[in-house]
Short mmCIF file of C-alpha atoms in Angstrom, two decimals:
data_model
loop_
_atom_site.label_atom_id
_atom_site.label_comp_id
_atom_site.label_asym_id
_atom_site.label_seq_id
_atom_site.Cartn_x
_atom_site.Cartn_y
_atom_site.Cartn_z
CA ALA Q 1 -9.36 9.72 79.13
CA GLN Q 2 -8.02 6.65 80.55
CA ARG Q 3 -7.41 4.11 78.17
CA VAL Q 4 -4.97 0.87 78.42
CA THR Q 5 -3.98 -1.22 75.13
CA GLN Q 6 -2.94 -4.57 74.81
CA PRO Q 7 -2.00 -5.08 71.33
CA GLU Q 8 -1.38 -9.10 71.54
CA LYS Q 9 -4.63 -10.83 71.97
CA LEU Q 10 -2.86 -14.01 71.85
CA LEU Q 11 0.77 -14.85 72.88
CA SER Q 12 2.49 -18.43 72.37
CA VAL Q 13 5.99 -19.03 73.61
CA PHE Q 14 7.98 -22.28 74.50
CA LYS Q 15 8.81 -23.43 77.78
CA GLY Q 16 12.19 -21.33 79.08
CA ALA Q 17 12.00 -18.71 76.71
CA PRO Q 18 11.71 -15.31 77.64
CA VAL Q 19 8.35 -13.60 77.25
CA GLU Q 20 7.10 -9.90 77.24
CA LEU Q 21 3.58 -8.76 77.27
CA LYS Q 22 2.75 -5.47 76.03
CA CYS Q 23 0.83 -2.61 77.80
CA ASN Q 24 0.45 0.89 76.79
CA TYR Q 25 -1.59 3.21 78.32
CA SER Q 26 -3.07 6.94 78.22
CA TYR Q 27 -3.89 9.07 80.89
CA SER Q 28 -2.95 12.37 81.55
CA GLY Q 29 -1.98 12.51 85.42
CA SER Q 30 0.39 9.96 86.97
CA PRO Q 31 -1.27 6.52 86.68
CA GLU Q 32 -1.04 3.66 89.26
CA LEU Q 33 -0.85 0.38 87.03
CA PHE Q 34 -1.19 -2.98 87.60
CA TRP Q 35 -1.05 -6.73 86.18
CA TYR Q 36 -3.67 -8.88 86.98
CA VAL Q 37 -3.82 -12.73 85.94
CA GLN Q 38 -6.66 -15.21 85.40
CA TYR Q 39 -5.52 -19.11 85.53
CA SER Q 40 -8.13 -21.35 83.86
CA ARG Q 41 -11.45 -21.48 85.65
CA GLN Q 42 -9.89 -19.22 88.48
CA ARG Q 43 -10.85 -15.55 89.36
CA LEU Q 44 -8.87 -12.76 88.51
CA GLN Q 45 -6.12 -12.07 90.82
CA LEU Q 46 -3.44 -9.26 91.25
CA LEU Q 47 0.10 -10.31 89.96
CA LEU Q 48 1.88 -7.06 90.27
CA ARG Q 49 1.53 -3.17 90.66
CA HIS Q 50 4.21 -1.29 89.73
CA ILE Q 51 4.42 1.01 92.79
CA SER Q 52 5.48 -2.08 94.43
CA ARG Q 53 8.31 -2.49 92.29
CA GLU Q 54 8.41 -6.46 93.06
CA SER Q 55 8.71 -9.36 91.33
CA ILE Q 56 6.18 -12.15 91.63
CA LYS Q 57 6.39 -15.80 90.08
CA GLY Q 58 9.52 -14.35 88.27
CA PHE Q 59 7.69 -11.61 86.78
CA THR Q 60 8.53 -8.02 86.57
CA ALA Q 61 7.17 -4.91 84.67
CA ASP Q 62 8.52 -1.15 84.64
CA LEU Q 63 6.52 1.76 84.13
CA ASN Q 64 8.14 3.89 81.32
CA LYS Q 65 6.26 7.31 81.59
CA GLY Q 66 8.49 8.52 78.41
CA GLU Q 67 6.60 5.40 76.24
CA THR Q 68 3.63 5.25 78.65
CA SER Q 69 4.32 1.47 78.75
CA PHE Q 70 3.89 -0.70 81.59
CA HIS Q 71 5.42 -4.14 79.67
CA LEU Q 72 5.18 -7.88 81.85
CA LYS Q 73 8.46 -9.64 81.18
CA LYS Q 74 9.71 -12.93 82.59
CA PRO Q 75 12.85 -14.32 81.54
CA PHE Q 76 12.23 -18.18 81.16
CA ALA Q 77 8.47 -18.83 81.04
CA GLN Q 78 7.05 -21.93 82.55
CA GLU Q 79 4.05 -23.91 81.61
CA GLU Q 80 2.14 -23.07 84.19
CA ASP Q 81 2.37 -19.19 83.37
CA SER Q 82 -0.25 -20.17 80.76
CA ALA Q 83 -3.24 -17.79 81.58
CA MET Q 84 -5.00 -14.41 80.65
CA TYR Q 85 -3.26 -11.55 81.52
CA TYR Q 86 -4.68 -8.03 81.95
CA CYS Q 87 -2.84 -4.90 82.41
CA ALA Q 88 -4.98 -2.32 84.34
CA LEU Q 89 -4.64 1.51 85.42
CA ASN Q 90 -6.42 3.55 88.10
CA GLY Q 91 -6.02 7.20 87.93
CA ALA Q 92 -6.09 7.33 91.53
CA GLN Q 93 -4.66 10.86 91.76
CA GLY Q 94 -7.54 12.19 89.89
CA GLY Q 95 -9.76 10.64 92.64
CA SER Q 96 -11.06 7.79 90.45
CA GLU Q 97 -11.58 4.44 92.21
CA LYS Q 98 -12.10 2.39 89.18
CA LEU Q 99 -9.77 -0.02 87.18
CA VAL Q 100 -9.62 0.30 83.67
CA PHE Q 101 -8.58 -2.83 82.20
CA GLY Q 102 -7.04 -3.58 78.78
CA LYS Q 103 -8.44 -6.37 76.37
CA GLY Q 104 -6.04 -9.00 77.79
CA THR Q 105 -3.33 -11.23 76.36
CA LYS Q 106 -3.89 -14.99 76.42
CA LEU Q 107 -0.14 -16.41 77.08
CA THR Q 108 0.45 -20.21 76.05
CA VAL Q 109 3.56 -21.52 77.18
CA ASN Q 110 4.22 -24.97 75.20
CA PRO Q 111 6.31 -27.54 76.68
CA GLU O 1 -7.50 -17.03 103.02
CA PRO O 2 -10.74 -14.75 102.69
CA GLU O 3 -12.22 -14.74 99.23
CA VAL O 4 -15.07 -12.46 97.74
CA THR O 5 -17.89 -15.05 96.95
CA GLN O 6 -20.77 -14.49 94.34
CA THR O 7 -23.85 -16.13 93.71
CA PRO O 8 -25.41 -17.61 91.50
CA SER O 9 -22.56 -18.68 89.06
CA HIS O 10 -24.76 -18.47 86.44
CA GLN O 11 -28.10 -16.90 85.89
CA VAL O 12 -30.53 -17.14 83.08
CA THR O 13 -33.59 -14.72 82.32
CA GLN O 14 -35.77 -13.56 80.10
CA MET O 15 -35.48 -10.10 78.41
CA GLY O 16 -37.41 -7.64 80.55
CA GLN O 17 -36.88 -9.44 84.30
CA GLU O 18 -35.39 -8.14 87.19
CA VAL O 19 -32.11 -9.75 88.24
CA ILE O 20 -30.38 -9.67 91.60
CA LEU O 21 -26.84 -10.59 91.35
CA ARG O 22 -25.30 -11.41 95.19
CA CYS O 23 -21.72 -10.65 96.29
CA VAL O 24 -20.23 -11.35 99.87
CA PRO O 25 -17.00 -9.00 100.09
CA ILE O 26 -14.21 -9.81 102.23
CA SER O 27 -15.39 -9.00 105.85
CA ASN O 28 -13.01 -6.31 106.94
CA HIS O 29 -13.11 -4.42 103.21
CA LEU O 30 -14.63 -1.14 102.81
CA TYR O 31 -14.85 -0.45 99.19
CA PHE O 32 -17.09 -2.38 96.83
CA TYR O 33 -17.04 -2.55 93.11
CA TRP O 34 -19.04 -4.33 90.15
CA TYR O 35 -17.30 -4.71 86.92
CA ARG O 36 -18.76 -6.69 83.84
CA GLN O 37 -17.29 -8.38 80.94
CA ILE O 38 -19.25 -9.18 77.68
CA LEU O 39 -17.73 -11.95 75.86
CA GLY O 40 -14.95 -11.28 73.90
CA GLN O 41 -14.54 -7.65 75.30
CA LYS O 42 -12.75 -5.73 77.92
CA VAL O 43 -13.26 -5.85 81.85
CA GLU O 44 -15.40 -2.90 82.52
CA PHE O 45 -16.29 -0.92 85.30
CA LEU O 46 -19.88 -0.24 86.48
CA VAL O 47 -19.93 1.34 89.82
CA SER O 48 -18.21 1.81 93.47
CA PHE O 49 -19.79 1.81 96.74
CA TYR O 50 -18.39 3.28 100.06
CA ASN O 51 -20.30 4.06 103.17
CA ASN O 52 -23.42 2.90 101.98
CA GLU O 53 -23.51 4.90 99.31
CA ILE O 54 -22.17 5.10 95.34
CA SER O 55 -19.07 6.76 95.09
CA GLU O 56 -18.33 6.57 91.60
CA LYS O 57 -20.23 5.19 88.45
CA SER O 58 -19.69 4.68 84.81
CA GLU O 59 -21.98 5.64 81.87
CA ILE O 60 -23.09 2.35 81.40
CA PHE O 61 -24.61 2.38 85.11
CA ASP O 62 -27.84 3.65 84.17
CA ASP O 63 -31.24 3.85 85.91
CA GLN O 64 -31.77 0.12 84.78
CA PHE O 65 -28.92 -0.48 87.45
CA SER O 66 -28.94 -0.28 91.16
CA VAL O 67 -26.56 -1.50 94.23
CA GLU O 68 -27.45 -2.09 97.87
CA ARG O 69 -25.64 -3.40 100.76
CA PRO O 70 -29.00 -4.40 102.53
CA ASP O 71 -27.48 -6.30 105.62
CA GLY O 72 -23.77 -5.50 106.44
CA SER O 73 -22.29 -8.62 104.41
CA ASN O 74 -23.99 -8.93 101.28
CA PHE O 75 -23.41 -6.40 98.28
CA THR O 76 -26.35 -6.68 95.54
CA LEU O 77 -26.42 -5.51 92.08
CA LYS O 78 -29.95 -5.21 90.47
CA ILE O 79 -30.99 -5.13 86.83
CA ARG O 80 -34.62 -3.88 86.69
CA SER O 81 -35.38 -4.82 83.25
CA THR O 82 -32.90 -6.62 81.36
CA LYS O 83 -31.75 -6.39 77.86
CA LEU O 84 -30.11 -8.60 75.45
CA GLU O 85 -27.35 -6.39 75.77
CA ASP O 86 -26.75 -6.96 79.60
CA SER O 87 -25.77 -10.63 79.12
CA ALA O 88 -22.12 -10.92 80.44
CA MET O 89 -20.00 -11.98 83.11
CA TYR O 90 -20.15 -9.72 86.24
CA PHE O 91 -17.78 -9.55 88.43
CA CYS O 92 -17.82 -8.10 92.11
CA ALA O 93 -14.52 -6.77 94.11
CA SER O 94 -13.52 -5.22 97.37
CA SER O 95 -10.83 -3.91 98.57
CA LEU O 96 -9.54 -2.53 102.13
CA ASP O 97 -8.90 0.96 101.01
CA ARG O 98 -9.42 3.06 97.61
CA VAL O 99 -6.20 4.11 96.70
CA LEU O 100 -3.30 1.93 95.89
CA CYS O 101 -5.25 -0.75 97.33
CA GLU O 102 -5.69 -4.48 95.69
CA GLN O 103 -9.04 -5.10 94.48
CA TYR O 104 -9.82 -8.86 95.35
CA PHE O 105 -12.22 -10.08 92.72
CA GLY O 106 -15.13 -12.64 92.87
CA PRO O 107 -15.32 -15.80 90.59
CA GLY O 108 -18.03 -13.79 88.66
CA THR O 109 -21.79 -14.33 87.84
CA ARG O 110 -22.73 -15.29 84.08
CA LEU O 111 -25.88 -13.64 82.96
CA THR O 112 -27.67 -14.94 79.70
CA VAL O 113 -30.59 -12.71 78.69
CA THR O 114 -32.86 -14.64 76.22
#
């Protein structure tokens, strides 16, 4: 079974502070992992994917297969980072096309 | 930049009625998806569609649901006889390819069943 767990429903930090949004997954094969973001009144959009190993808007995420985690990090949070963040998994190796989402973490960055 | 569009933004219907939710995927995309999010819960996969047929569906996608690409641009989700528990935000998405490709989401249709 494919499952994504985001243990924090809400996360609040001050501007300039580091932020880490946690994501753990359960999947028997090699997953493809993504972070999607939804800013207020906007659509879900891809923030980054593990296979690209890129940094977007200062965010990075490293896939840790030993801990089955894909935590999202940013060293210095900005107010415009306030949004809903969703971790998602795709079991593409198993031929699946679907994204399996976590429940999401609402990040608030306070001035 | 091209975007996925969905209409209507909000649909209110009575239990037992049929509803059709409409989506226009990005024009050169080949894979199409419907997801839903019940208030306070996860975004859940419903169905994927490729080459004019369903390629994958979840257990939620029962006989009450159907999808269609009637004219080469629209992609529709039909719920034949709505139930109260069908109230949710329904998201359409499309992607250029299946594997490792970004799924682009529409803004969603909020369906309220009374």
